[in-house]
Coordinates of C-alpha atoms in Angstrom, one line a residue:
M1 CA 78.7 -103.3 -96.6
Y2 CA 80.7 -101.5 -99.4
Y3 CA 83.8 -100.4 -99.2
K4 CA 85.9 -98.1 -101.9
V5 CA 89.5 -97.1 -101.4
G6 CA 91.3 -96.0 -104.7
T7 CA 90.7 -98.9 -107.3
I8 CA 90.0 -101.5 -105.0
E9 CA 86.0 -102.1 -104.4
L10 CA 85.0 -104.9 -101.6
D11 CA 81.2 -105.8 -100.5
T12 CA 81.2 -108.2 -97.7
D13 CA 77.3 -109.2 -98.3
A14 CA 78.1 -110.5 -101.7
H15 CA 81.7 -111.6 -100.8
S16 CA 83.2 -110.0 -103.5
V17 CA 86.4 -108.0 -104.3
L18 CA 87.1 -105.5 -107.9
C19 CA 90.6 -104.0 -108.4
G20 CA 90.0 -101.8 -111.2
G21 CA 86.7 -103.3 -112.0
K22 CA 88.1 -106.8 -112.6
I23 CA 86.8 -109.5 -110.1
V24 CA 89.9 -110.8 -107.6
S25 CA 89.1 -114.2 -106.5
L26 CA 90.6 -113.9 -102.7
T27 CA 90.4 -116.8 -100.1
P28 CA 88.4 -116.6 -97.3
L29 CA 91.2 -115.6 -94.7
E30 CA 92.6 -112.8 -97.2
F31 CA 89.1 -111.0 -97.6
G32 CA 88.9 -111.3 -93.8
L33 CA 92.2 -109.3 -94.0
L34 CA 91.1 -106.7 -96.8
A35 CA 87.7 -106.3 -95.3
Y36 CA 89.2 -105.7 -91.5
L37 CA 92.0 -103.1 -93.3
M38 CA 89.1 -101.5 -95.3
Q39 CA 86.6 -100.9 -92.0
H40 CA 89.8 -99.2 -90.6
P41 CA 91.3 -97.0 -93.0
N42 CA 94.3 -94.6 -92.3
R43 CA 94.8 -96.7 -89.1
V44 CA 98.0 -99.0 -87.4
C45 CA 96.0 -102.4 -86.9
A46 CA 98.0 -104.4 -84.3
R47 CA 98.7 -107.6 -85.8
T48 CA 97.9 -109.4 -82.6
E49 CA 94.5 -107.4 -83.4
I50 CA 94.0 -108.6 -86.7
I51 CA 94.5 -112.4 -85.3
D52 CA 91.5 -111.8 -82.9
K53 CA 89.2 -110.2 -85.4
V54 CA 90.0 -112.2 -88.3
W55 CA 91.4 -115.5 -87.9
G56 CA 89.2 -115.5 -84.5
Q57 CA 91.3 -116.7 -80.8
R58 CA 90.2 -120.2 -81.6
F59 CA 93.1 -120.2 -83.9
Q60 CA 97.0 -119.9 -82.2
Y61 CA 98.6 -119.1 -85.4
D62 CA 102.2 -117.1 -85.1
T63 CA 101.4 -113.6 -86.4
G64 CA 103.8 -113.9 -89.2
T65 CA 101.5 -115.9 -90.3
I66 CA 99.6 -113.0 -91.4
D67 CA 102.6 -112.3 -94.0
V68 CA 101.8 -115.2 -96.1
H69 CA 98.1 -114.0 -96.3
L70 CA 99.1 -110.4 -97.3
N71 CA 101.8 -111.3 -99.7
A72 CA 99.0 -113.2 -101.6
L73 CA 96.6 -110.6 -101.5
R74 CA 99.2 -107.8 -102.1
R75 CA 99.9 -109.9 -105.6
K76 CA 96.2 -110.3 -106.2
L77 CA 95.9 -106.7 -106.0
G78 CA 98.9 -105.5 -107.6
C79 CA 99.6 -103.6 -104.8
T80 CA 102.8 -102.3 -103.9
R81 CA 104.6 -102.9 -100.5
N82 CA 103.6 -99.4 -99.2
Y83 CA 100.3 -98.9 -101.1
P84 CA 97.7 -98.9 -100.4
I85 CA 98.6 -101.9 -97.6
E86 CA 101.6 -100.5 -95.6
T87 CA 103.8 -102.5 -92.8
I88 CA 104.7 -101.0 -90.0
R89 CA 107.4 -102.5 -88.7
G90 CA 106.8 -103.5 -85.0
A91 CA 103.5 -102.2 -85.3
G92 CA 101.0 -103.6 -87.0
L93 CA 99.4 -102.9 -90.9
I94 CA 97.8 -100.1 -92.4
L95 CA 95.5 -99.1 -95.1
H96 CA 95.7 -95.8 -96.8
T97 CA 93.3 -93.9 -98.5
E98 CA 93.7 -91.9 -101.8
D99 CA 94.0 -88.9 -99.6
A100 CA 97.8 -89.7 -98.5
A101 CA 98.1 -86.6 -96.7
K102 CA 95.6 -87.6 -94.1
P103 CA 96.7 -88.5 -91.1
Y104 CA 97.3 -91.5 -88.8
N105 CA 94.8 -92.2 -86.3
L106 CA 97.1 -94.4 -84.0
T107 CA 95.9 -96.4 -81.4
I108 CA 98.4 -96.0 -78.9
Q109 CA 98.2 -99.1 -76.6
P110 CA 98.8 -101.8 -79.3
F111 CA 101.6 -99.9 -81.1
I112 CA 103.4 -99.5 -77.6
A113 CA 102.7 -103.2 -76.7
A114 CA 103.9 -104.1 -80.3
W115 CA 107.0 -101.7 -79.9
L116 CA 108.2 -103.1 -76.2
K117 CA 108.2 -106.7 -78.2
S118 CA 109.5 -105.9 -81.1
H119 CA 112.4 -105.4 -78.4
Q120 CA 112.1 -108.2 -76.3
G121 CA 115.1 -109.9 -76.7
E122 CA 117.3 -106.6 -75.8
F123 CA 115.1 -106.6 -72.7
E124 CA 116.0 -109.9 -71.5
N125 CA 119.9 -109.4 -72.5
K126 CA 119.7 -106.4 -69.9
G127 CA 117.5 -108.3 -67.2
L128 CA 114.9 -105.6 -67.7
V129 CA 111.1 -106.5 -67.5
A130 CA 108.8 -104.1 -69.4
H131 CA 105.8 -102.8 -67.9
M132 CA 103.2 -100.6 -69.8
H133 CA 100.8 -98.1 -68.1
M134 CA 98.5 -96.0 -70.5
D135 CA 96.0 -93.2 -69.5
P136 CA 92.8 -94.6 -69.8
F137 CA 91.6 -91.3 -71.4
V138 CA 93.5 -91.6 -74.5
S139 CA 93.2 -94.3 -77.2
E140 CA 94.3 -92.6 -80.1
I141 CA 96.5 -90.0 -81.2
T142 CA 97.4 -88.5 -84.2
M143 CA 100.8 -89.1 -86.1
K144 CA 102.7 -90.8 -87.7
P145 CA 103.7 -94.1 -86.4
N146 CA 107.3 -94.7 -88.1
D147 CA 107.8 -91.1 -86.5
L148 CA 106.6 -92.1 -83.2
R149 CA 108.5 -95.3 -83.2
T150 CA 111.7 -93.6 -84.3
M151 CA 111.5 -91.1 -81.0
L152 CA 111.2 -94.6 -79.3
D153 CA 114.0 -96.3 -80.7
G154 CA 116.1 -93.0 -80.0
I155 CA 115.6 -92.8 -76.5
L156 CA 115.8 -96.4 -75.7
A157 CA 119.6 -96.6 -77.8
A158 CA 120.3 -93.8 -74.8
L159 CA 119.2 -95.5 -71.9
L160 CA 119.6 -99.4 -73.1
P161 CA 124.0 -99.2 -72.8
A162 CA 123.8 -98.1 -69.3
A163 CA 120.9 -100.2 -67.6
K164 CA 121.0 -102.7 -64.8
P165 CA 118.9 -105.6 -64.3
G166 CA 115.4 -104.0 -62.8
T167 CA 112.2 -102.8 -64.8
I168 CA 111.8 -100.8 -67.9
R169 CA 108.3 -99.0 -67.4
V170 CA 106.4 -96.8 -69.9
S171 CA 103.7 -95.1 -69.2
S172 CA 101.5 -92.2 -70.7
H173 CA 99.3 -89.2 -69.3
L174 CA 97.1 -86.6 -70.1
G175 CA 97.9 -82.8 -69.8
L176 CA 95.7 -80.1 -70.4
S177 CA 97.6 -79.3 -73.6
Y178 CA 99.6 -82.4 -74.1
F179 CA 99.7 -85.7 -74.3
S180 CA 103.0 -87.7 -72.7
L181 CA 104.6 -90.5 -73.8
T182 CA 107.5 -91.6 -70.3
L183 CA 110.0 -94.0 -70.7
A184 CA 112.0 -94.8 -67.2
I185 CA 114.7 -97.5 -66.7
N186 CA 116.3 -97.9 -63.4
G187 CA 115.4 -94.4 -62.4
T188 CA 116.7 -92.5 -65.5
I189 CA 113.5 -91.0 -66.9
N190 CA 112.7 -89.5 -70.5
E191 CA 109.7 -87.4 -71.7
L192 CA 108.2 -87.5 -75.2
R193 CA 105.5 -84.5 -74.8
I194 CA 102.9 -84.8 -78.1
P195 CA 101.2 -81.5 -77.8
I196 CA 97.7 -81.4 -79.1
Y197 CA 98.5 -78.3 -80.8
G198 CA 101.9 -78.0 -82.4
D199 CA 105.1 -80.3 -82.6
L200 CA 106.7 -83.1 -81.1
K201 CA 108.9 -82.2 -78.3
K202 CA 111.3 -84.5 -75.9
S203 CA 112.3 -83.4 -72.4

């Protein structure tokens, strides 16, 4: 299969990569990482997903190992930290196409799982155990991951100081005109509604 994003060209059959018409020599893991991201452009790929699909389940690497190969890949391709491969803090990696205005297709379950994991230390300090219950009918939403993360971080910052040991629950629901995410700690509930059309609202 042949893929092209900007000046980067990748051929999985020939196992070759060109950048600006010049051959780029990559290690097998660097090639696998680039190939996977190019096969899923404009979508946030969770680190655990990349480990599973590129490294393989038989490898027990810490997901931080991805950064070592990613830094080498960016250097060889002459990439910046934000384009075309951007690191989304607490979520994963996304490969942008040339159309920077194109919406993100955000895979919701791995995103929320990564977001919860990024706050694990805060939860443990409060004696909280996180649970996630995602609507099975919604796998993706169209939204910038940093926007959603900022909203969730804001809600968590408001709820966490008064939290007592117990459960933090993140659940989702698909309504007729919106998709919602609900954070509940000790009975205190806050909901984000993401309309199918329109602006993000918090209730």
